[in-house]
Amino acid sequence: MTSLRTPSTIPTLLEVDLPYKQLSLIAGADRRARDPVYGVHRWWARRPPGVIRALLLAAALPGDTTRSDFWRLFRSAGHPLHKLTVHDLFVGGGTTVVEASRLGATPSGTDVDPLAVAIVRHELARPDSRIVSAAGKELLEFLERSVGHLFRPSAAKWIPLHFFYLHQVECPHCTRASTLFRNLVIARDASKNGGVVRDSALTAFCPECFALHELPSVDRKRLRCCGTHNLDKGNFEGQRFRCEHCGHRSTHAQLKTGIAPRRLLAVEETRQEESRRFRQPLPSDLEALRQAEQYLRAHRTDMWLPGSAFRKDRRDSRPLSLGITTPLELFTDRQLALFGLAFRWVRDCDQPADIKAALSLAVSGALTTNNKLCSYATDYGRLAPLFSVRSYSLPALAVELNPFHPSGGRGTLYRAIQRVSRSTTPQVRRHVWETKRQRPEAVTFNFRRNGVGADVRCVSAETHAASTNDIDICLFDPPYFDYIAYSELSEFYRHWLNRTRLGGRPLLPEGRDPVTSYGEMLARCIVSALKRLKKDRPLAFTFHSADQRAWDAIGIALDRADVLITALWPVRNDVHMGHHARDANCEWDIVVVCRRRQECSHRRLPYSFEKWRRAVSPMPIHGGDANGMRLALSMASERFGQPRKGQSR
């Protein structure tokens, strides 16, 4: 039996024989096996937990560990990393520290984003699910008594699910008003797997009188009402609005569409959890909107609403370029009333701190599916939340959800509270490697508590002061050089959680020399970790990019930190994101394993792109990934070494 009680080994299994093809297949199988702990709240670019689990194990195991021993430990729900410490410089969504805790280690981590820290602290604390559910039920009952009537204005058997809006914009050239629309289709039964089955194949609207029409075929191209109209044509095309009066073309930024008045176009409602239909707005629907405005004005002192504004110094000009300058402008009046009351109730309720934190995350998570930038998956019949694909994307046809809908609805308050409650469960369905059949196998883990604490701080990794020689394993996933600034996305939530200030400067390419700025800041973070990392221990991180500058920055970071690379492994990490399969994007990460230079001797790089391609076949490596792998190998060629031989300690 392999022992992990003496962690310092030269070399580790992570540097000798990582089964990266099998882990890539496990990551693909796990993409549909949702791990409840990681569903507690929206975060971006989480790494697959199975891959992270494997990296942690391999970093602790001696290099001569057999594959059978490795897979036996991988599928065990025990605590093989007991008495070891694991540190993550950029905790993000918390995969590394959660998997470390599940393996029995003592986890620690840093992140400048207070939302990330709040999410991770909940993931590690695991409050009592029964208390979370009971407190969440009280919250829901209070909110439904207070503002439920604003979303269901009548006692009819049909219950509103989605409310559809069009923006009414003013042309900056001729100053005349028009209704903006990309096309005339509201919903379509395209027989998609998982899509809603409808009585009518196509639901569309007339751009002149805004009447709704149920059409018998998805192949229909035209609508006859107030003339003849092409169903797939609108006045917003190619990111430009064309004024129907003067023909002038304008962008969302010129129109300030984000704060433009909106017209209620249609209501989708359900009956007996099975039937759905669309209908025209009724006078009671419009009256509910007026009542929401009055309710918000009359009860504002009973609510907690953020009074801050979005930062103006941004890498992505949105949402400011859409005309939105404050968090409140992203929500309808009844959404503001709902969330203002909810956050106030959570702050004032008589519950322990961990239960309050859990409910805050539940309400915060519901913000994603209850705001003005939610759209509709036309062929599937469900709401598409904010950040589902892009940051602050402004839909032509915006959707408001009934947050109290009893059964349907993606992102209702009930669903949000249920997600947080389920996140505390110790039972998790995941995949392991079945060595006889040579394929992933689904198993149910029962991850019991490991009985140790965790230290997760909202500070920068480059300035974090702590004791020396207290880390056994350092594994992290730095923000990507050519990716979005997550702190700008999390700001959407942080205003409501009253945590607008970051704990330090995010790791991003900056200034006239972005490559050097990124590389030097990452180097300072690595040096900070090396001060705490025990002697003769490697550190590892995952990274991907098809940009030469990104790998140049990694090279600068490694040189400044005075480390050499002792292993490189390709792992398919983003298989859950279908749009990443395009040639310009990346599905594969490179696992970069390093040691202090004085612990290594230079060695010729033993890898090649063709060797990797053959090893992972028949899994595809698209153009962007192929280029990124070649760049990684080129960067590593002059920085590769092997651990100096010594005693395992």
JSON list of C-alpha atoms in Angstrom, two decimals, residues 235-387:
[
{"chain": "A", "resi": 235, "resn": "ASN", "atom": "CA", "xyz": [-34.15, 46.48, -37.28]},
{"chain": "A", "resi": 236, "resn": "PHE", "atom": "CA", "xyz": [-31.12, 45.37, -35.24]},
{"chain": "A", "resi": 237, "resn": "GLU", "atom": "CA", "xyz": [-28.49, 43.52, -37.25]},
{"chain": "A", "resi": 238, "resn": "GLY", "atom": "CA", "xyz": [-24.71, 43.36, -37.19]},
{"chain": "A", "resi": 239, "resn": "GLN", "atom": "CA", "xyz": [-24.64, 45.03, -33.75]},
{"chain": "A", "resi": 240, "resn": "ARG", "atom": "CA", "xyz": [-26.40, 48.09, -35.21]},
{"chain": "A", "resi": 241, "resn": "PHE", "atom": "CA", "xyz": [-29.95, 49.44, -34.97]},
{"chain": "A", "resi": 242, "resn": "ARG", "atom": "CA", "xyz": [-31.39, 50.87, -38.20]},
{"chain": "A", "resi": 243, "resn": "CYS", "atom": "CA", "xyz": [-33.91, 53.66, -37.63]},
{"chain": "A", "resi": 244, "resn": "GLU", "atom": "CA", "xyz": [-37.10, 52.98, -39.56]},
{"chain": "A", "resi": 245, "resn": "HIS", "atom": "CA", "xyz": [-37.66, 56.71, -39.97]},
{"chain": "A", "resi": 246, "resn": "CYS", "atom": "CA", "xyz": [-34.31, 58.05, -41.21]},
{"chain": "A", "resi": 247, "resn": "GLY", "atom": "CA", "xyz": [-32.25, 54.89, -41.84]},
{"chain": "A", "resi": 248, "resn": "HIS", "atom": "CA", "xyz": [-29.45, 55.95, -39.45]},
{"chain": "A", "resi": 249, "resn": "ARG", "atom": "CA", "xyz": [-27.54, 53.06, -37.86]},
{"chain": "A", "resi": 250, "resn": "SER", "atom": "CA", "xyz": [-26.66, 53.20, -34.16]},
{"chain": "A", "resi": 251, "resn": "THR", "atom": "CA", "xyz": [-24.96, 50.98, -31.58]},
{"chain": "A", "resi": 252, "resn": "HIS", "atom": "CA", "xyz": [-26.29, 50.07, -28.14]},
{"chain": "A", "resi": 253, "resn": "ALA", "atom": "CA", "xyz": [-23.79, 52.53, -26.71]},
{"chain": "A", "resi": 254, "resn": "GLN", "atom": "CA", "xyz": [-25.24, 55.37, -28.82]},
{"chain": "A", "resi": 255, "resn": "LEU", "atom": "CA", "xyz": [-28.81, 54.37, -28.00]},
{"chain": "A", "resi": 256, "resn": "LYS", "atom": "CA", "xyz": [-28.15, 53.74, -24.26]},
{"chain": "A", "resi": 257, "resn": "THR", "atom": "CA", "xyz": [-30.41, 50.73, -24.73]},
{"chain": "A", "resi": 258, "resn": "GLY", "atom": "CA", "xyz": [-29.75, 49.42, -21.23]},
{"chain": "A", "resi": 259, "resn": "ILE", "atom": "CA", "xyz": [-31.81, 52.20, -19.67]},
{"chain": "A", "resi": 260, "resn": "ALA", "atom": "CA", "xyz": [-34.33, 52.67, -22.49]},
{"chain": "A", "resi": 261, "resn": "PRO", "atom": "CA", "xyz": [-38.06, 52.27, -21.73]},
{"chain": "A", "resi": 262, "resn": "ARG", "atom": "CA", "xyz": [-39.44, 48.79, -22.37]},
{"chain": "A", "resi": 263, "resn": "ARG", "atom": "CA", "xyz": [-42.67, 47.47, -23.81]},
{"chain": "A", "resi": 264, "resn": "LEU", "atom": "CA", "xyz": [-44.27, 44.33, -22.34]},
{"chain": "A", "resi": 265, "resn": "LEU", "atom": "CA", "xyz": [-44.78, 42.18, -25.44]},
{"chain": "A", "resi": 266, "resn": "ALA", "atom": "CA", "xyz": [-45.98, 38.78, -24.21]},
{"chain": "A", "resi": 267, "resn": "VAL", "atom": "CA", "xyz": [-46.53, 36.55, -21.19]},
{"chain": "A", "resi": 268, "resn": "GLU", "atom": "CA", "xyz": [-45.73, 32.84, -21.13]},
{"chain": "A", "resi": 269, "resn": "GLU", "atom": "CA", "xyz": [-47.76, 30.96, -18.53]},
{"chain": "A", "resi": 270, "resn": "THR", "atom": "CA", "xyz": [-48.26, 27.40, -17.36]},
{"chain": "A", "resi": 271, "resn": "ARG", "atom": "CA", "xyz": [-51.05, 25.20, -16.03]},
{"chain": "A", "resi": 272, "resn": "GLN", "atom": "CA", "xyz": [-50.78, 21.94, -14.07]},
{"chain": "A", "resi": 273, "resn": "GLU", "atom": "CA", "xyz": [-47.01, 21.84, -14.61]},
{"chain": "A", "resi": 274, "resn": "GLU", "atom": "CA", "xyz": [-47.44, 20.54, -18.16]},
{"chain": "A", "resi": 275, "resn": "SER", "atom": "CA", "xyz": [-49.18, 22.96, -20.52]},
{"chain": "A", "resi": 276, "resn": "ARG", "atom": "CA", "xyz": [-47.62, 26.23, -21.65]},
{"chain": "A", "resi": 277, "resn": "ARG", "atom": "CA", "xyz": [-49.04, 29.05, -23.69]},
{"chain": "A", "resi": 278, "resn": "PHE", "atom": "CA", "xyz": [-48.25, 32.59, -24.78]},
{"chain": "A", "resi": 279, "resn": "ARG", "atom": "CA", "xyz": [-50.75, 35.41, -24.49]},
{"chain": "A", "resi": 280, "resn": "GLN", "atom": "CA", "xyz": [-50.98, 39.14, -25.01]},
{"chain": "A", "resi": 281, "resn": "PRO", "atom": "CA", "xyz": [-50.41, 41.30, -21.91]},
{"chain": "A", "resi": 282, "resn": "LEU", "atom": "CA", "xyz": [-53.61, 41.98, -19.99]},
{"chain": "A", "resi": 283, "resn": "PRO", "atom": "CA", "xyz": [-54.54, 45.20, -18.20]},
{"chain": "A", "resi": 284, "resn": "SER", "atom": "CA", "xyz": [-53.81, 43.37, -14.93]},
{"chain": "A", "resi": 285, "resn": "ASP", "atom": "CA", "xyz": [-50.20, 42.74, -16.09]},
{"chain": "A", "resi": 286, "resn": "LEU", "atom": "CA", "xyz": [-49.67, 46.42, -16.82]},
{"chain": "A", "resi": 287, "resn": "GLU", "atom": "CA", "xyz": [-51.32, 47.39, -13.54]},
{"chain": "A", "resi": 288, "resn": "ALA", "atom": "CA", "xyz": [-48.90, 45.07, -11.69]},
{"chain": "A", "resi": 289, "resn": "LEU", "atom": "CA", "xyz": [-45.99, 46.99, -13.20]},
{"chain": "A", "resi": 290, "resn": "ARG", "atom": "CA", "xyz": [-47.46, 50.27, -11.98]},
{"chain": "A", "resi": 291, "resn": "GLN", "atom": "CA", "xyz": [-48.08, 48.77, -8.55]},
{"chain": "A", "resi": 292, "resn": "ALA", "atom": "CA", "xyz": [-44.46, 47.62, -8.38]},
{"chain": "A", "resi": 293, "resn": "GLU", "atom": "CA", "xyz": [-43.25, 51.17, -8.96]},
{"chain": "A", "resi": 294, "resn": "GLN", "atom": "CA", "xyz": [-45.55, 52.44, -6.18]},
{"chain": "A", "resi": 295, "resn": "TYR", "atom": "CA", "xyz": [-44.57, 49.61, -3.81]},
{"chain": "A", "resi": 296, "resn": "LEU", "atom": "CA", "xyz": [-40.87, 50.28, -4.31]},
{"chain": "A", "resi": 297, "resn": "ARG", "atom": "CA", "xyz": [-41.35, 53.96, -3.55]},
{"chain": "A", "resi": 298, "resn": "ALA", "atom": "CA", "xyz": [-43.51, 53.33, -0.45]},
{"chain": "A", "resi": 299, "resn": "HIS", "atom": "CA", "xyz": [-41.41, 50.54, 1.12]},
{"chain": "A", "resi": 300, "resn": "ARG", "atom": "CA", "xyz": [-37.89, 51.56, 0.18]},
{"chain": "A", "resi": 301, "resn": "THR", "atom": "CA", "xyz": [-36.90, 52.13, 3.82]},
{"chain": "A", "resi": 302, "resn": "ASP", "atom": "CA", "xyz": [-37.81, 48.50, 4.57]},
{"chain": "A", "resi": 303, "resn": "MET", "atom": "CA", "xyz": [-35.30, 47.24, 2.00]},
{"chain": "A", "resi": 304, "resn": "TRP", "atom": "CA", "xyz": [-31.57, 46.92, 1.59]},
{"chain": "A", "resi": 305, "resn": "LEU", "atom": "CA", "xyz": [-30.61, 48.27, -1.83]},
{"chain": "A", "resi": 306, "resn": "PRO", "atom": "CA", "xyz": [-27.05, 49.04, -2.95]},
{"chain": "A", "resi": 307, "resn": "GLY", "atom": "CA", "xyz": [-26.36, 52.75, -3.27]},
{"chain": "A", "resi": 308, "resn": "SER", "atom": "CA", "xyz": [-23.02, 52.40, -5.05]},
{"chain": "A", "resi": 309, "resn": "ALA", "atom": "CA", "xyz": [-22.14, 52.74, -8.73]},
{"chain": "A", "resi": 310, "resn": "PHE", "atom": "CA", "xyz": [-20.19, 50.54, -11.12]},
{"chain": "A", "resi": 311, "resn": "ARG", "atom": "CA", "xyz": [-16.47, 51.27, -11.41]},
{"chain": "A", "resi": 312, "resn": "LYS", "atom": "CA", "xyz": [-15.62, 53.45, -14.39]},
{"chain": "A", "resi": 313, "resn": "ASP", "atom": "CA", "xyz": [-12.11, 52.12, -15.00]},
{"chain": "A", "resi": 314, "resn": "ARG", "atom": "CA", "xyz": [-12.97, 48.87, -16.77]},
{"chain": "A", "resi": 315, "resn": "ARG", "atom": "CA", "xyz": [-11.40, 46.54, -19.30]},
{"chain": "A", "resi": 316, "resn": "ASP", "atom": "CA", "xyz": [-14.87, 45.78, -20.73]},
{"chain": "A", "resi": 317, "resn": "SER", "atom": "CA", "xyz": [-16.82, 49.02, -21.19]},
{"chain": "A", "resi": 318, "resn": "ARG", "atom": "CA", "xyz": [-20.11, 47.25, -20.49]},
{"chain": "A", "resi": 319, "resn": "PRO", "atom": "CA", "xyz": [-22.49, 47.76, -18.73]},
{"chain": "A", "resi": 320, "resn": "LEU", "atom": "CA", "xyz": [-21.53, 51.46, -18.67]},
{"chain": "A", "resi": 321, "resn": "SER", "atom": "CA", "xyz": [-21.54, 51.67, -22.47]},
{"chain": "A", "resi": 322, "resn": "LEU", "atom": "CA", "xyz": [-25.14, 50.40, -22.44]},
{"chain": "A", "resi": 323, "resn": "GLY", "atom": "CA", "xyz": [-26.13, 53.40, -20.31]},
{"chain": "A", "resi": 324, "resn": "ILE", "atom": "CA", "xyz": [-26.16, 51.42, -17.06]},
{"chain": "A", "resi": 325, "resn": "THR", "atom": "CA", "xyz": [-24.14, 53.13, -14.32]},
{"chain": "A", "resi": 326, "resn": "THR", "atom": "CA", "xyz": [-25.57, 51.61, -11.12]},
{"chain": "A", "resi": 327, "resn": "PRO", "atom": "CA", "xyz": [-26.60, 48.07, -10.11]},
{"chain": "A", "resi": 328, "resn": "LEU", "atom": "CA", "xyz": [-30.19, 49.21, -9.60]},
{"chain": "A", "resi": 329, "resn": "GLU", "atom": "CA", "xyz": [-30.56, 50.04, -13.30]},
{"chain": "A", "resi": 330, "resn": "LEU", "atom": "CA", "xyz": [-30.11, 46.36, -14.14]},
{"chain": "A", "resi": 331, "resn": "PHE", "atom": "CA", "xyz": [-33.42, 45.40, -12.49]},
{"chain": "A", "resi": 332, "resn": "THR", "atom": "CA", "xyz": [-37.14, 46.07, -12.90]},
{"chain": "A", "resi": 333, "resn": "ASP", "atom": "CA", "xyz": [-39.06, 47.73, -10.07]},
{"chain": "A", "resi": 334, "resn": "ARG", "atom": "CA", "xyz": [-40.57, 44.47, -8.90]},
{"chain": "A", "resi": 335, "resn": "GLN", "atom": "CA", "xyz": [-37.17, 42.75, -9.03]},
{"chain": "A", "resi": 336, "resn": "LEU", "atom": "CA", "xyz": [-35.75, 45.56, -6.90]},
{"chain": "A", "resi": 337, "resn": "ALA", "atom": "CA", "xyz": [-38.57, 45.20, -4.41]},
{"chain": "A", "resi": 338, "resn": "LEU", "atom": "CA", "xyz": [-38.00, 41.45, -4.26]},
{"chain": "A", "resi": 339, "resn": "PHE", "atom": "CA", "xyz": [-34.25, 41.59, -3.72]},
{"chain": "A", "resi": 340, "resn": "GLY", "atom": "CA", "xyz": [-34.32, 44.66, -1.50]},
{"chain": "A", "resi": 341, "resn": "LEU", "atom": "CA", "xyz": [-36.66, 42.86, 0.91]},
{"chain": "A", "resi": 342, "resn": "ALA", "atom": "CA", "xyz": [-34.76, 39.56, 0.62]},
{"chain": "A", "resi": 343, "resn": "PHE", "atom": "CA", "xyz": [-31.35, 40.96, 1.49]},
{"chain": "A", "resi": 344, "resn": "ARG", "atom": "CA", "xyz": [-32.80, 43.00, 4.34]},
{"chain": "A", "resi": 345, "resn": "TRP", "atom": "CA", "xyz": [-34.56, 39.91, 5.76]},
{"chain": "A", "resi": 346, "resn": "VAL", "atom": "CA", "xyz": [-31.36, 37.85, 5.61]},
{"chain": "A", "resi": 347, "resn": "ARG", "atom": "CA", "xyz": [-29.36, 40.56, 7.37]},
{"chain": "A", "resi": 348, "resn": "ASP", "atom": "CA", "xyz": [-31.96, 40.94, 10.15]},
{"chain": "A", "resi": 349, "resn": "CYS", "atom": "CA", "xyz": [-33.01, 37.30, 10.65]},
{"chain": "A", "resi": 350, "resn": "ASP", "atom": "CA", "xyz": [-32.19, 35.43, 13.85]},
{"chain": "A", "resi": 351, "resn": "GLN", "atom": "CA", "xyz": [-29.92, 32.78, 12.35]},
{"chain": "A", "resi": 352, "resn": "PRO", "atom": "CA", "xyz": [-26.27, 31.73, 12.87]},
{"chain": "A", "resi": 353, "resn": "ALA", "atom": "CA", "xyz": [-23.65, 33.44, 10.71]},
{"chain": "A", "resi": 354, "resn": "ASP", "atom": "CA", "xyz": [-23.11, 30.40, 8.45]},
{"chain": "A", "resi": 355, "resn": "ILE", "atom": "CA", "xyz": [-26.85, 30.15, 7.70]},
{"chain": "A", "resi": 356, "resn": "LYS", "atom": "CA", "xyz": [-27.02, 33.86, 6.91]},
{"chain": "A", "resi": 357, "resn": "ALA", "atom": "CA", "xyz": [-24.03, 33.48, 4.60]},
{"chain": "A", "resi": 358, "resn": "ALA", "atom": "CA", "xyz": [-25.71, 30.53, 2.86]},
{"chain": "A", "resi": 359, "resn": "LEU", "atom": "CA", "xyz": [-28.97, 32.45, 2.34]},
{"chain": "A", "resi": 360, "resn": "SER", "atom": "CA", "xyz": [-27.05, 35.50, 1.09]},
{"chain": "A", "resi": 361, "resn": "LEU", "atom": "CA", "xyz": [-25.42, 33.32, -1.57]},
{"chain": "A", "resi": 362, "resn": "ALA", "atom": "CA", "xyz": [-28.82, 31.85, -2.48]},
{"chain": "A", "resi": 363, "resn": "VAL", "atom": "CA", "xyz": [-30.39, 35.28, -2.99]},
{"chain": "A", "resi": 364, "resn": "SER", "atom": "CA", "xyz": [-27.26, 36.51, -4.76]},
{"chain": "A", "resi": 365, "resn": "GLY", "atom": "CA", "xyz": [-27.38, 33.52, -7.09]},
{"chain": "A", "resi": 366, "resn": "ALA", "atom": "CA", "xyz": [-30.97, 34.38, -8.03]},
{"chain": "A", "resi": 367, "resn": "LEU", "atom": "CA", "xyz": [-29.77, 37.79, -9.26]},
{"chain": "A", "resi": 368, "resn": "THR", "atom": "CA", "xyz": [-28.33, 36.05, -12.33]},
{"chain": "A", "resi": 369, "resn": "THR", "atom": "CA", "xyz": [-31.73, 34.87, -13.56]},
{"chain": "A", "resi": 370, "resn": "ASN", "atom": "CA", "xyz": [-33.78, 37.85, -12.41]},
{"chain": "A", "resi": 371, "resn": "ASN", "atom": "CA", "xyz": [-32.48, 40.97, -14.15]},
{"chain": "A", "resi": 372, "resn": "LYS", "atom": "CA", "xyz": [-33.02, 43.01, -17.30]},
{"chain": "A", "resi": 373, "resn": "LEU", "atom": "CA", "xyz": [-30.26, 41.27, -19.27]},
{"chain": "A", "resi": 374, "resn": "CYS", "atom": "CA", "xyz": [-31.80, 37.80, -19.21]},
{"chain": "A", "resi": 375, "resn": "SER", "atom": "CA", "xyz": [-32.78, 36.39, -22.59]},
{"chain": "A", "resi": 376, "resn": "TYR", "atom": "CA", "xyz": [-34.71, 33.38, -23.89]},
{"chain": "A", "resi": 377, "resn": "ALA", "atom": "CA", "xyz": [-33.40, 30.17, -25.43]},
{"chain": "A", "resi": 378, "resn": "THR", "atom": "CA", "xyz": [-35.89, 30.22, -28.29]},
{"chain": "A", "resi": 379, "resn": "ASP", "atom": "CA", "xyz": [-35.55, 26.57, -29.33]},
{"chain": "A", "resi": 380, "resn": "TYR", "atom": "CA", "xyz": [-35.50, 25.21, -25.77]},
{"chain": "A", "resi": 381, "resn": "GLY", "atom": "CA", "xyz": [-38.13, 27.32, -24.04]},
{"chain": "A", "resi": 382, "resn": "ARG", "atom": "CA", "xyz": [-36.09, 28.40, -21.04]},
{"chain": "A", "resi": 383, "resn": "LEU", "atom": "CA", "xyz": [-34.51, 31.51, -19.69]},
{"chain": "A", "resi": 384, "resn": "ALA", "atom": "CA", "xyz": [-30.87, 32.21, -20.53]},
{"chain": "A", "resi": 385, "resn": "PRO", "atom": "CA", "xyz": [-29.25, 33.88, -17.49]},
{"chain": "A", "resi": 386, "resn": "LEU", "atom": "CA", "xyz": [-26.81, 36.74, -17.44]},
{"chain": "A", "resi": 387, "resn": "PHE", "atom": "CA", "xyz": [-23.21, 35.53, -18.03]}
]
